[in-house]
Short mmCIF file of C-alpha atoms in Angstrom, two decimals:
data_model
loop_
_atom_site.label_atom_id
_atom_site.label_comp_id
_atom_site.label_asym_id
_atom_site.label_seq_id
_atom_site.Cartn_x
_atom_site.Cartn_y
_atom_site.Cartn_z
CA UNK A 696 84.19 6.42 7.31
CA UNK A 697 83.20 8.88 10.02
CA UNK A 698 83.50 7.85 13.66
CA UNK A 699 80.21 7.03 15.34
CA UNK A 700 79.09 9.84 17.68
CA UNK A 701 77.14 7.46 19.89
CA UNK A 702 78.31 4.27 21.53
CA UNK A 703 75.85 1.76 22.91
CA UNK A 704 76.25 -0.94 25.53
CA UNK A 705 73.98 -3.75 26.59
CA UNK A 706 74.07 -3.79 30.40
CA UNK A 707 72.33 -6.01 32.95
CA UNK A 708 69.74 -3.86 34.76
CA UNK A 709 70.87 -4.96 38.22
CA UNK A 710 74.19 -3.09 37.85
CA UNK A 711 72.65 0.19 36.68
CA UNK A 712 72.22 3.11 39.07
CA UNK A 713 68.62 3.25 40.28
CA UNK A 714 68.01 6.58 38.55
CA UNK A 715 68.26 4.93 35.11
CA UNK A 716 65.65 2.33 35.99
CA UNK A 717 63.37 5.04 37.32
CA UNK A 718 63.80 7.05 34.11
CA UNK A 719 62.62 4.02 32.13
CA UNK A 720 59.68 3.68 34.52
CA UNK A 721 58.80 7.37 34.08
CA UNK A 722 58.90 7.00 30.30
CA UNK A 723 56.51 4.06 30.58
CA UNK A 724 54.11 6.14 32.67
CA UNK A 725 54.08 8.71 29.86
CA UNK A 726 53.69 6.15 27.08
CA UNK A 727 50.83 4.39 28.88
CA UNK A 728 49.03 7.65 29.63
CA UNK A 729 49.39 7.24 33.40
CA UNK A 730 51.26 10.56 33.54
CA UNK A 731 50.17 13.59 31.53
CA UNK A 732 53.59 15.28 31.39
CA UNK A 733 57.26 14.79 32.24
CA UNK A 734 56.94 16.49 35.62
CA UNK A 735 54.17 14.12 36.72
CA UNK A 736 56.04 11.09 35.34
CA UNK A 737 59.18 12.06 37.26
CA UNK A 738 57.16 12.52 40.44
CA UNK A 739 55.45 9.14 40.02
CA UNK A 740 58.80 7.40 39.42
CA UNK A 741 60.40 9.10 42.41
CA UNK A 742 63.09 11.06 40.56
CA UNK A 743 63.76 14.71 39.92
CA UNK A 744 62.47 16.34 36.77
CA UNK A 745 66.03 17.34 35.87
CA UNK A 746 67.18 13.69 36.06
CA UNK A 747 64.36 12.68 33.72
CA UNK A 748 65.23 15.45 31.27
CA UNK A 749 68.92 14.57 31.46
CA UNK A 750 68.56 10.83 30.79
CA UNK A 751 65.22 10.37 28.98
CA UNK A 752 66.80 10.20 25.51
CA UNK A 753 69.78 8.14 26.64
CA UNK A 754 68.12 5.02 28.07
CA UNK A 755 65.51 2.62 26.75
CA UNK A 756 64.67 -0.91 27.80
CA UNK A 757 66.06 -3.70 25.65
CA UNK A 758 63.09 -5.68 24.41
CA UNK A 759 65.07 -8.05 22.28
CA UNK A 760 64.54 -9.00 18.69
CA UNK A 761 63.96 -12.67 19.28
CA UNK A 762 60.87 -14.23 17.79
CA UNK A 763 61.30 -17.24 20.08
CA UNK A 764 58.14 -16.44 22.04
CA UNK A 765 55.96 -15.21 19.21
CA UNK A 766 53.35 -16.90 17.11
CA UNK A 767 51.12 -15.95 14.23
CA UNK A 768 47.73 -17.55 13.79
CA UNK A 769 45.50 -17.52 10.71
CA UNK A 770 41.78 -17.94 11.21
CA UNK A 771 38.84 -18.01 8.84
CA UNK A 772 35.89 -16.78 10.89
CA UNK A 773 32.18 -16.74 10.19
CA UNK A 774 30.90 -13.23 9.56
CA UNK A 775 28.82 -13.16 12.74
CA UNK A 776 28.90 -10.81 15.72
CA UNK A 777 31.18 -11.91 18.56
CA UNK A 778 33.23 -14.55 16.74
CA UNK A 779 36.45 -12.51 16.60
CA UNK A 780 35.83 -11.31 20.16
CA UNK A 781 35.49 -14.90 21.37
CA UNK A 782 38.74 -15.88 19.63
CA UNK A 783 40.65 -12.95 21.13
CA UNK A 784 39.11 -13.55 24.54
CA UNK A 785 40.21 -17.17 24.52
CA UNK A 786 43.74 -16.21 23.49
CA UNK A 787 43.98 -13.64 26.29
CA UNK A 788 42.41 -16.02 28.81
CA UNK A 789 45.26 -18.44 28.15
CA UNK A 790 47.99 -15.80 28.50
CA UNK A 791 48.59 -14.62 24.92
CA UNK A 792 49.66 -11.00 24.52
CA UNK A 793 48.06 -9.84 21.27
CA UNK A 794 50.40 -7.69 19.17
CA UNK A 795 48.54 -7.28 15.88
CA UNK A 796 45.16 -8.19 14.41
CA UNK A 797 44.58 -8.01 10.67
CA UNK A 798 41.10 -8.75 9.43
CA UNK A 799 40.00 -8.57 5.82
CA UNK A 800 36.53 -7.90 4.46
CA UNK A 801 34.38 -11.06 4.63
CA UNK A 802 33.83 -12.93 1.39
CA UNK A 803 31.01 -15.46 1.16
CA UNK A 804 30.33 -15.00 4.87
CA UNK A 805 33.89 -15.78 5.98
CA UNK A 806 36.46 -13.23 7.22
CA UNK A 807 40.18 -14.04 7.12
CA UNK A 808 42.02 -12.90 10.25
CA UNK A 809 45.70 -12.99 11.18
CA UNK A 810 46.70 -12.57 14.83
CA UNK A 811 50.31 -12.11 15.99
CA UNK A 812 51.00 -12.63 19.67
CA UNK A 813 53.64 -13.11 22.33
CA UNK A 814 53.44 -16.61 23.74
CA UNK A 815 55.89 -16.71 26.68
CA UNK A 816 53.02 -16.58 29.21
CA UNK A 817 50.72 -19.07 27.50
CA UNK A 818 49.20 -21.62 29.84
CA UNK A 819 49.67 -24.34 27.18
CA UNK A 820 51.48 -25.02 23.92
CA UNK A 821 50.26 -22.90 20.98
CA UNK A 822 49.34 -26.12 19.18
CA UNK A 823 47.08 -27.17 22.08
CA UNK A 824 45.47 -23.73 22.11
CA UNK A 825 44.85 -24.01 18.37
CA UNK A 826 43.00 -27.28 18.96
CA UNK A 827 40.75 -25.58 21.55
CA UNK A 828 40.07 -22.68 19.18
CA UNK A 829 38.91 -25.13 16.50
CA UNK A 830 35.96 -25.91 18.77
CA UNK A 831 34.75 -22.29 19.01
CA UNK A 832 31.46 -21.48 17.28
CA UNK A 833 32.14 -19.58 14.07
CA UNK A 834 35.71 -20.76 13.55
CA UNK A 835 35.79 -22.17 10.03
CA UNK A 836 39.55 -22.77 9.89
CA UNK A 837 42.51 -22.14 12.17
CA UNK A 838 46.24 -22.55 11.47
CA UNK A 839 49.31 -21.81 13.51
CA UNK A 840 51.65 -20.16 11.02
CA UNK A 841 54.74 -19.62 13.15
CA UNK A 842 55.97 -20.08 16.68
#
């Protein structure tokens, strides 16, 4: 077995030199389209371009792999304008961070939809939110699949 070229460590952000945190911030500016190039991202983050080039491939935020704060919801929605929009709006209004939306072609006037979301900022339990969604016009069926 060959020795691993790269070693990785999980380190609490508060002990890292500030430049590493600013590199992560600069990378986020690029990813979110707030900066058009590395030079602008470095400037916005308050670091030198050379520091960004030096560390950009060496540091990334740890987002975790836990599904503790995630939920998947299945909905059967009436094939009418605004029904999916109302569902998504209600989810966002209550703090859900939508990750994926999968909608199939409607059959017999009903479209199956699956929504995956982060739930750590929900203003209520996912089960309570599901009960509210049941009352939306156009929601034929709603199930919380996982949380």
